[in-house]
Short mmCIF file of C-alpha atoms and ligand atoms in Angstrom, two decimals:
data_model
loop_
_atom_site.label_atom_id
_atom_site.label_comp_id
_atom_site.label_asym_id
_atom_site.label_seq_id
_atom_site.Cartn_x
_atom_site.Cartn_y
_atom_site.Cartn_z
CA MET A 583 -21.00 1.11 -7.32
CA ASP A 584 -23.60 -1.20 -4.65
CA ALA A 585 -25.34 0.85 -1.61
CA ILE A 586 -22.36 1.29 1.49
CA PRO A 587 -24.03 -1.31 3.82
CA SER A 588 -25.61 0.67 7.00
CA SER A 589 -23.48 -1.75 9.61
CA GLU A 590 -19.85 -0.99 7.26
CA ILE A 591 -21.28 3.19 8.20
CA THR A 592 -21.81 2.15 11.74
CA SER A 593 -17.71 0.33 12.02
CA GLU A 594 -16.15 3.45 10.55
CA HIS A 595 -17.98 5.55 13.04
CA VAL A 596 -17.15 3.48 16.02
CA TYR A 597 -13.28 3.22 14.70
CA ARG A 598 -13.09 7.40 13.91
CA SER A 599 -14.58 8.08 17.88
CA ARG A 600 -11.88 5.76 19.54
CA ARG A 601 -9.55 7.13 17.28
CA GLU A 602 -10.98 10.54 18.64
CA PHE A 603 -10.55 8.85 22.26
CA LEU A 604 -7.01 7.36 22.07
CA GLY A 605 -6.25 10.47 20.83
CA GLY A 606 -7.63 12.10 23.88
CA VAL A 607 -5.37 9.63 25.92
CA GLY A 608 -1.63 10.68 24.67
CA ALA A 609 1.32 8.79 27.01
CA LEU A 610 -1.77 5.74 26.54
CA ALA A 611 -2.66 6.11 22.53
CA THR A 612 1.33 6.41 22.22
CA GLY A 613 2.29 3.52 23.51
CA ALA A 614 -0.17 1.46 21.63
CA LEU A 615 0.03 2.56 18.87
CA ALA A 616 2.71 4.43 17.96
CA LEU A 617 5.81 3.72 16.14
CA SER A 618 8.73 6.69 17.79
CA GLY A 619 9.38 8.32 14.77
CA CYS A 620 6.99 7.43 12.36
CA GLU A 621 5.52 10.09 10.22
CA ALA A 622 2.25 7.31 10.67
CA ALA A 623 2.40 7.93 14.23
CA THR A 624 1.99 11.10 14.62
CA VAL A 625 -1.16 10.65 12.15
CA ALA A 626 -2.28 8.44 13.68
CA LEU A 627 -2.34 11.24 16.91
CA LYS A 628 -3.88 13.71 14.58
CA PRO A 629 -7.09 12.37 14.04
CA SER A 630 -9.98 13.91 11.94
CA GLY A 631 -11.87 17.15 13.61
CA ALA A 632 -9.42 16.45 16.72
CA LYS A 633 -7.45 20.08 17.87
CA VAL A 634 -3.73 19.82 16.64
CA ALA A 635 -1.46 22.81 17.25
CA GLY A 636 -0.89 24.15 14.13
CA ALA A 637 -3.37 22.91 12.13
CA ASP A 638 -6.53 23.70 10.05
CA ALA A 639 -8.41 20.54 11.95
CA LYS A 640 -11.29 21.39 10.00
CA ALA A 641 -9.99 21.08 6.14
CA GLY A 642 -7.62 17.64 7.86
CA VAL A 643 -4.29 19.58 6.56
CA GLY A 644 -1.66 20.06 8.95
CA ALA A 645 1.31 22.95 9.72
CA ASP A 646 3.37 20.63 7.23
CA GLY A 647 0.56 21.30 4.16
CA LEU A 648 -0.04 17.75 3.91
CA ARG A 649 -3.34 16.30 5.03
CA LYS A 650 -4.21 14.39 7.76
CA GLU A 651 -7.78 13.53 7.76
CA MET A 652 -8.20 10.23 6.88
CA THR A 653 -10.53 9.25 3.25
CA THR A 654 -13.58 8.01 4.39
CA TYR A 655 -14.64 3.98 3.83
CA ALA A 656 -16.86 3.73 1.58
CA ALA A 657 -14.35 6.31 -1.04
CA ILE A 658 -10.69 3.97 -0.19
CA THR A 659 -13.47 0.59 -0.64
CA GLY A 660 -15.57 1.79 -3.23
CA TYR A 661 -12.36 3.22 -5.83
CA ASN A 662 -10.05 1.00 -6.62
CA ASN A 663 -6.83 0.17 -9.12
CA TYR A 664 -7.35 -3.35 -9.53
CA TYR A 665 -6.94 -3.97 -13.51
CA GLU A 666 -7.39 -8.05 -12.76
CA PHE A 667 -10.99 -7.63 -12.27
CA SER A 668 -11.08 -3.86 -14.25
CA THR A 669 -9.59 -0.76 -14.80
CA ASP A 670 -12.44 0.78 -14.33
CA LYS A 671 -12.31 2.59 -10.60
CA GLU A 672 -15.64 2.16 -9.44
CA ALA A 673 -15.98 -1.56 -11.14
CA VAL A 674 -13.79 -3.58 -8.98
CA ALA A 675 -16.05 -3.86 -5.81
CA GLY A 676 -19.14 -5.45 -7.44
CA LEU A 677 -16.31 -7.12 -9.30
CA ALA A 678 -14.30 -8.76 -5.99
CA LYS A 679 -17.54 -9.34 -4.05
CA GLY A 680 -16.99 -13.29 -2.96
CA PHE A 681 -13.76 -13.46 -4.24
CA ALA A 682 -12.21 -16.32 -2.29
CA LEU A 683 -10.15 -15.74 0.07
CA ARG A 684 -10.33 -18.96 1.64
CA PRO A 685 -7.86 -21.30 1.18
CA TRP A 686 -5.37 -19.00 0.84
CA THR A 687 -1.40 -19.67 0.92
CA VAL A 688 1.49 -17.51 1.01
CA THR A 689 4.65 -18.87 -0.46
CA VAL A 690 7.81 -17.09 1.39
CA GLY A 691 11.29 -18.61 -0.68
CA GLY A 692 13.76 -18.14 -3.27
CA LEU A 693 17.08 -16.60 -1.20
CA VAL A 694 16.29 -17.93 1.89
CA ASP A 695 17.54 -20.59 4.73
CA LYS A 696 13.93 -20.81 5.66
CA PRO A 697 11.38 -21.37 2.46
CA ARG A 698 7.20 -20.99 3.88
CA THR A 699 3.97 -21.50 2.98
CA PHE A 700 2.44 -20.48 5.21
CA ALA A 701 -2.09 -20.45 5.00
CA ILE A 702 -3.24 -17.49 5.82
CA GLU A 703 -5.51 -17.70 8.41
CA ASP A 704 -0.87 -18.41 10.28
CA LEU A 705 0.68 -15.77 8.84
CA VAL A 706 -1.74 -13.15 10.67
CA LYS A 707 -1.09 -15.00 14.43
CA LEU A 708 2.33 -15.18 13.90
CA PHE A 709 2.20 -11.01 14.39
CA PRO A 710 1.24 -8.41 16.20
CA GLN A 711 -1.23 -6.63 13.58
CA GLU A 712 -1.18 -2.91 14.19
CA GLU A 713 -3.44 0.04 13.36
CA ARG A 714 -1.54 2.33 11.21
CA ILE A 715 -3.11 5.31 9.25
CA TYR A 716 -0.88 6.25 5.77
CA ARG A 717 -0.79 8.18 2.89
CA HIS A 718 -1.88 6.88 -0.25
CA ARG A 719 -0.35 8.32 -3.52
CA CYS A 720 -1.62 6.96 -7.60
CA VAL A 721 1.13 7.37 -9.80
CA GLU A 722 -2.62 8.99 -11.97
CA GLY A 723 -2.81 11.69 -9.77
CA TRP A 724 -4.99 11.41 -6.62
CA SER A 725 -4.85 10.41 -3.19
CA MET A 726 -6.53 9.14 -0.21
CA VAL A 727 -5.36 8.73 3.35
CA ILE A 728 -6.09 5.15 4.73
CA PRO A 729 -6.20 3.37 8.17
CA TRP A 730 -4.82 -0.02 7.71
CA ARG A 731 -4.74 -2.75 10.24
CA GLY A 732 -1.33 -5.02 9.44
CA PHE A 733 1.89 -5.95 10.36
CA PRO A 734 5.52 -5.49 9.04
CA LEU A 735 7.28 -6.83 5.85
CA HIS A 736 10.27 -7.35 7.65
CA LYS A 737 8.60 -9.38 10.74
CA LEU A 738 7.79 -11.70 8.11
CA LEU A 739 11.45 -11.92 6.23
CA ALA A 740 13.30 -12.11 8.71
CA LEU A 741 11.35 -15.05 10.06
CA VAL A 742 12.51 -17.10 6.55
CA ARG A 743 16.43 -16.19 6.94
CA PRO A 744 17.29 -13.82 3.66
CA ARG A 745 20.52 -15.30 2.52
CA ALA A 746 23.62 -13.07 2.34
CA GLN A 747 23.06 -13.08 -1.73
CA ALA A 748 18.99 -11.55 -1.43
CA LYS A 749 19.54 -8.01 -2.92
CA TYR A 750 15.47 -7.69 -3.82
CA VAL A 751 12.36 -8.86 -3.22
CA ARG A 752 9.96 -10.16 -5.85
CA PHE A 753 5.99 -10.34 -4.93
CA GLN A 754 3.26 -12.17 -7.13
CA THR A 755 -0.62 -11.83 -7.28
CA VAL A 756 -2.71 -14.34 -7.14
CA LEU A 757 -3.76 -16.16 -10.76
CA ARG A 758 -7.46 -16.16 -11.35
CA PRO A 759 -8.45 -15.78 -14.28
CA GLN A 760 -12.25 -17.80 -13.66
CA ALA A 761 -12.47 -14.87 -10.91
CA MET A 762 -10.41 -12.35 -12.56
CA PRO A 763 -12.30 -10.85 -15.10
CA GLY A 764 -9.20 -8.48 -16.07
CA GLN A 765 -7.32 -11.43 -16.30
CA HIS A 766 -8.49 -12.17 -19.31
CA ASP A 767 -7.69 -9.19 -20.61
CA ASP A 768 -3.52 -9.45 -22.36
CA THR A 769 -2.47 -6.37 -23.22
CA TYR A 770 -0.70 -7.54 -19.09
CA PRO A 771 1.70 -9.38 -18.32
CA TRP A 772 -0.64 -11.29 -15.43
CA PRO A 773 -0.01 -12.74 -13.09
CA TYR A 774 1.36 -8.75 -11.32
CA ILE A 775 4.57 -9.06 -10.52
CA GLU A 776 5.92 -6.12 -8.16
CA GLY A 777 9.31 -5.93 -6.39
CA LEU A 778 11.57 -3.79 -3.85
CA ARG A 779 15.30 -3.02 -2.49
CA LEU A 780 15.59 -5.81 -0.07
CA ASP A 781 16.67 -2.20 2.47
CA GLU A 782 13.37 -0.91 1.05
CA ALA A 783 11.67 -4.21 2.13
CA MET A 784 13.01 -3.89 5.46
CA HIS A 785 12.38 -1.04 6.47
CA ASP A 786 9.64 -0.45 9.51
CA LEU A 787 7.55 1.80 7.23
CA ALA A 788 6.61 -0.79 4.24
CA LEU A 789 3.49 -2.45 5.82
CA LEU A 790 2.07 -6.14 4.70
CA CYS A 791 -1.89 -4.78 5.28
CA THR A 792 -4.53 -7.38 6.55
CA GLY A 793 -7.59 -4.70 7.35
CA LEU A 794 -8.85 -1.38 6.78
CA TYR A 795 -10.61 1.00 9.22
CA GLY A 796 -10.39 -1.36 11.79
CA LYS A 797 -11.81 -4.96 10.11
CA ALA A 798 -11.37 -6.38 7.79
CA LEU A 799 -9.51 -5.69 4.28
CA PRO A 800 -12.33 -6.02 1.27
CA PRO A 801 -11.49 -7.87 -1.56
CA GLN A 802 -11.19 -5.00 -3.83
CA ASN A 803 -8.58 -3.33 -1.27
CA GLY A 804 -6.10 -6.78 -2.19
CA ALA A 805 -7.10 -8.74 0.88
CA PRO A 806 -6.12 -11.35 1.91
CA LEU A 807 -3.61 -10.05 2.42
CA ARG A 808 -1.73 -6.54 0.61
CA LEU A 809 1.28 -4.32 1.29
CA ALA A 810 1.51 -0.60 1.80
CA VAL A 811 4.68 1.38 0.54
CA PRO A 812 3.14 4.94 1.53
CA TRP A 813 6.61 6.88 0.22
CA LYS A 814 5.97 5.25 -3.65
CA TYR A 815 3.66 5.78 -5.75
CA GLY A 816 0.62 3.40 -5.63
CA PHE A 817 0.99 0.98 -8.02
CA LYS A 818 3.74 -0.59 -5.71
CA SER A 819 1.72 -2.01 -3.11
CA VAL A 820 0.61 -4.99 -4.55
CA LYS A 821 -2.64 -6.50 -4.11
CA GLY A 822 -3.73 -10.05 -3.34
CA ILE A 823 0.16 -11.60 -2.33
CA VAL A 824 0.62 -15.20 -2.69
CA LYS A 825 3.55 -15.29 -3.14
CA ILE A 826 7.36 -13.73 -2.24
CA ASP A 827 10.83 -14.75 -3.21
CA LEU A 828 14.05 -13.34 -2.07
CA VAL A 829 15.87 -12.08 -5.31
CA LYS A 830 19.28 -11.52 -6.81
CA GLU A 831 18.52 -9.12 -9.20
CA PRO A 832 15.77 -6.19 -9.49
CA PRO A 833 12.01 -7.78 -10.35
CA LYS A 834 10.32 -6.84 -13.37
CA SER A 835 6.92 -5.31 -12.42
CA LEU A 836 4.12 -5.85 -14.86
CA TRP A 837 3.94 -1.52 -14.62
CA MET A 838 8.06 -1.58 -16.24
CA ALA A 839 6.49 -4.55 -18.65
CA VAL A 840 4.61 -2.36 -19.85
CA ALA A 841 5.27 0.85 -20.30
CA PRO A 842 8.65 1.46 -19.18
CA ASP A 843 9.84 4.76 -19.69
CA GLU A 844 6.43 5.78 -17.57
CA TYR A 845 6.81 3.35 -14.33
CA GLY A 846 10.83 3.03 -13.44
CA PHE A 847 11.15 0.00 -11.10
CA TYR A 848 11.66 2.91 -7.92
CA ALA A 849 8.50 4.56 -8.65
CA ASN A 850 9.51 6.76 -5.11
CA VAL A 851 7.21 9.57 -5.00
CA ASN A 852 8.28 13.24 -6.22
CA PRO A 853 6.45 16.48 -7.60
CA ASP A 854 10.06 16.86 -9.45
CA VAL A 855 9.42 14.09 -11.77
CA PRO A 856 6.68 14.68 -14.25
CA HIS A 857 5.24 11.23 -15.94
CA PRO A 858 5.67 11.81 -19.68
CA ARG A 859 1.98 12.18 -19.94
CA TRP A 860 0.97 14.52 -16.52
CA SER A 861 2.68 16.79 -14.08
CA GLN A 862 3.68 15.05 -10.42
CA SER A 863 3.31 18.23 -8.96
CA SER A 864 0.13 17.86 -6.73
CA GLU A 865 -2.62 15.55 -6.85
CA ARG A 866 -6.21 15.23 -5.47
CA PRO A 867 -7.05 13.90 -2.69
CA ILE A 868 -10.17 11.64 -3.07
CA GLY A 869 -13.20 13.84 -0.93
CA ALA A 870 -11.44 16.64 -0.11
CA GLY A 871 -11.69 18.54 -3.42
CA GLY A 872 -9.60 20.93 -5.13
CA ARG A 873 -6.03 19.74 -5.18
CA ARG A 874 -2.68 19.75 -2.86
CA ARG A 875 0.84 19.56 -3.43
CA THR A 876 2.36 16.88 -3.73
CA VAL A 877 5.99 16.52 -1.50
CA THR A 878 8.86 14.40 -2.61
CA PHE A 879 8.68 10.68 -0.56
CA ASN A 880 5.32 11.64 -0.27
CA GLY A 881 5.26 13.17 3.27
CA TYR A 882 8.25 10.56 4.48
CA ALA A 883 11.43 11.99 4.04
CA ASP A 884 12.69 12.04 7.15
CA GLN A 885 12.32 8.09 7.55
CA VAL A 886 13.34 6.88 4.22
CA ALA A 887 15.34 9.29 2.75
CA ARG A 888 18.66 8.12 4.31
CA LEU A 889 17.81 4.62 1.69
CA TYR A 890 18.60 6.87 -1.54
CA THR A 891 21.42 8.50 0.16
CA GLY A 892 24.06 9.18 -3.57
CA MET A 893 21.04 8.32 -6.13
CA ASP A 894 20.35 10.64 -8.85
CA LEU A 895 16.57 9.99 -8.43
CA ARG A 896 15.84 11.21 -11.37
CA LYS A 897 18.02 7.95 -13.53
CA ASN A 898 16.21 6.24 -10.66
CA PHE A 899 12.62 7.05 -11.23
N1 MTE B 524 -2.31 -6.54 -8.18
C1 MTE B 524 -2.10 -5.13 -8.46
N2 MTE B 524 -1.99 -5.09 -6.94
C2 MTE B 524 -2.36 -3.52 -7.66
C3 MTE B 524 -2.99 -2.80 -8.42
C4 MTE B 524 -2.97 -4.00 -9.39
O1 MTE B 524 -4.36 -3.01 -10.25
N3 MTE B 524 -3.11 -5.40 -9.14
N4 MTE B 524 -3.16 -0.97 -8.33
C5 MTE B 524 -2.03 -1.14 -7.79
C6 MTE B 524 -2.39 0.76 -8.25
S1 MTE B 524 -1.91 1.40 -9.18
C7 MTE B 524 -2.65 1.71 -6.59
S2 MTE B 524 -3.53 3.23 -6.59
C8 MTE B 524 -3.43 0.58 -5.89
C9 MTE B 524 -4.72 1.05 -5.05
O2 MTE B 524 -5.23 0.56 -3.86
P1 MTE B 524 -6.33 0.63 -3.52
O3 MTE B 524 -7.80 0.67 -4.31
O4 MTE B 524 -6.76 -0.01 -2.09
O5 MTE B 524 -6.27 2.17 -3.00
O6 MTE B 524 -3.30 -0.54 -5.94
C10 MTE B 524 -1.65 -0.95 -6.17
N5 MTE B 524 -1.73 -2.29 -6.12
MO1 MO B 525 -2.23 3.68 -8.28
#
């Protein structure tokens, strides 16, 4: 892995200091950053190292046992799953370096009244960019805590006016084999496809990300536009988005096509449903050492459990 330029390290330091400052002026921070009732906000107001009632601040573990300390910029940008570039997590950043992010368009269509194609630079100007700290749990059993910048997906969907027949949202990653060496590996049916049920996509926690640690999103993290769905396994958080379609049927994701017995459509984080090849009951927080227990919906149950009332989450895994 390449050495991290000092400019980026400085930026992380400044970002963390700003967090601590905001954490110290609760009322202002609440107004500026918080989402009422969201764990994202709770985390945002407890910067690493800050004194938090009932928490082990040093270890970054809250009273609820959940990790709240942000993963370093170096780890978030140096340990990546982005199979279009490589299946080697530490090789992705190097291979993605210089990946062209302009021109870039995002087409939003399908069962909508107002289909549109946006130039990415216009799209990011349409909505205020928010900062949200989310936990990220990869299906492989590792986790991070990531300070994203972005805007809720529901704002974009509202703009195109989904029709009544639209029940699901399908996301498609860019197809650019000349710049993405992994797309020559035909074990995988490129382009990468992911999907959400429309009500999941409309949930305020579903975030379209444009930045990380207060700066532009690096290519290895899915620039210029990637999804973060923090209550689901990481593979649902599709990167390099060029197309979003409102559809009638559940989209077949790349992972469902490759291994339907291992990867379901829902992929909600669930410590009680093991992957066929490993347990999901605990996770390895990157940069923190040791293992932590994994929690249902990755700790976002209060916000999202209502989406699944009456569903058997073992069958709908
Ligand atoms: N297009 C695309 N999106 C993707 C992936 C991928 O290989 N291709 N990997 C997924 C997986 S498995 C994870 S864990 C996250 C990793 O995001 P990060 O590298 O920003 O942490 O991206 C997800 N989105
Ligand atoms: Mo993942």
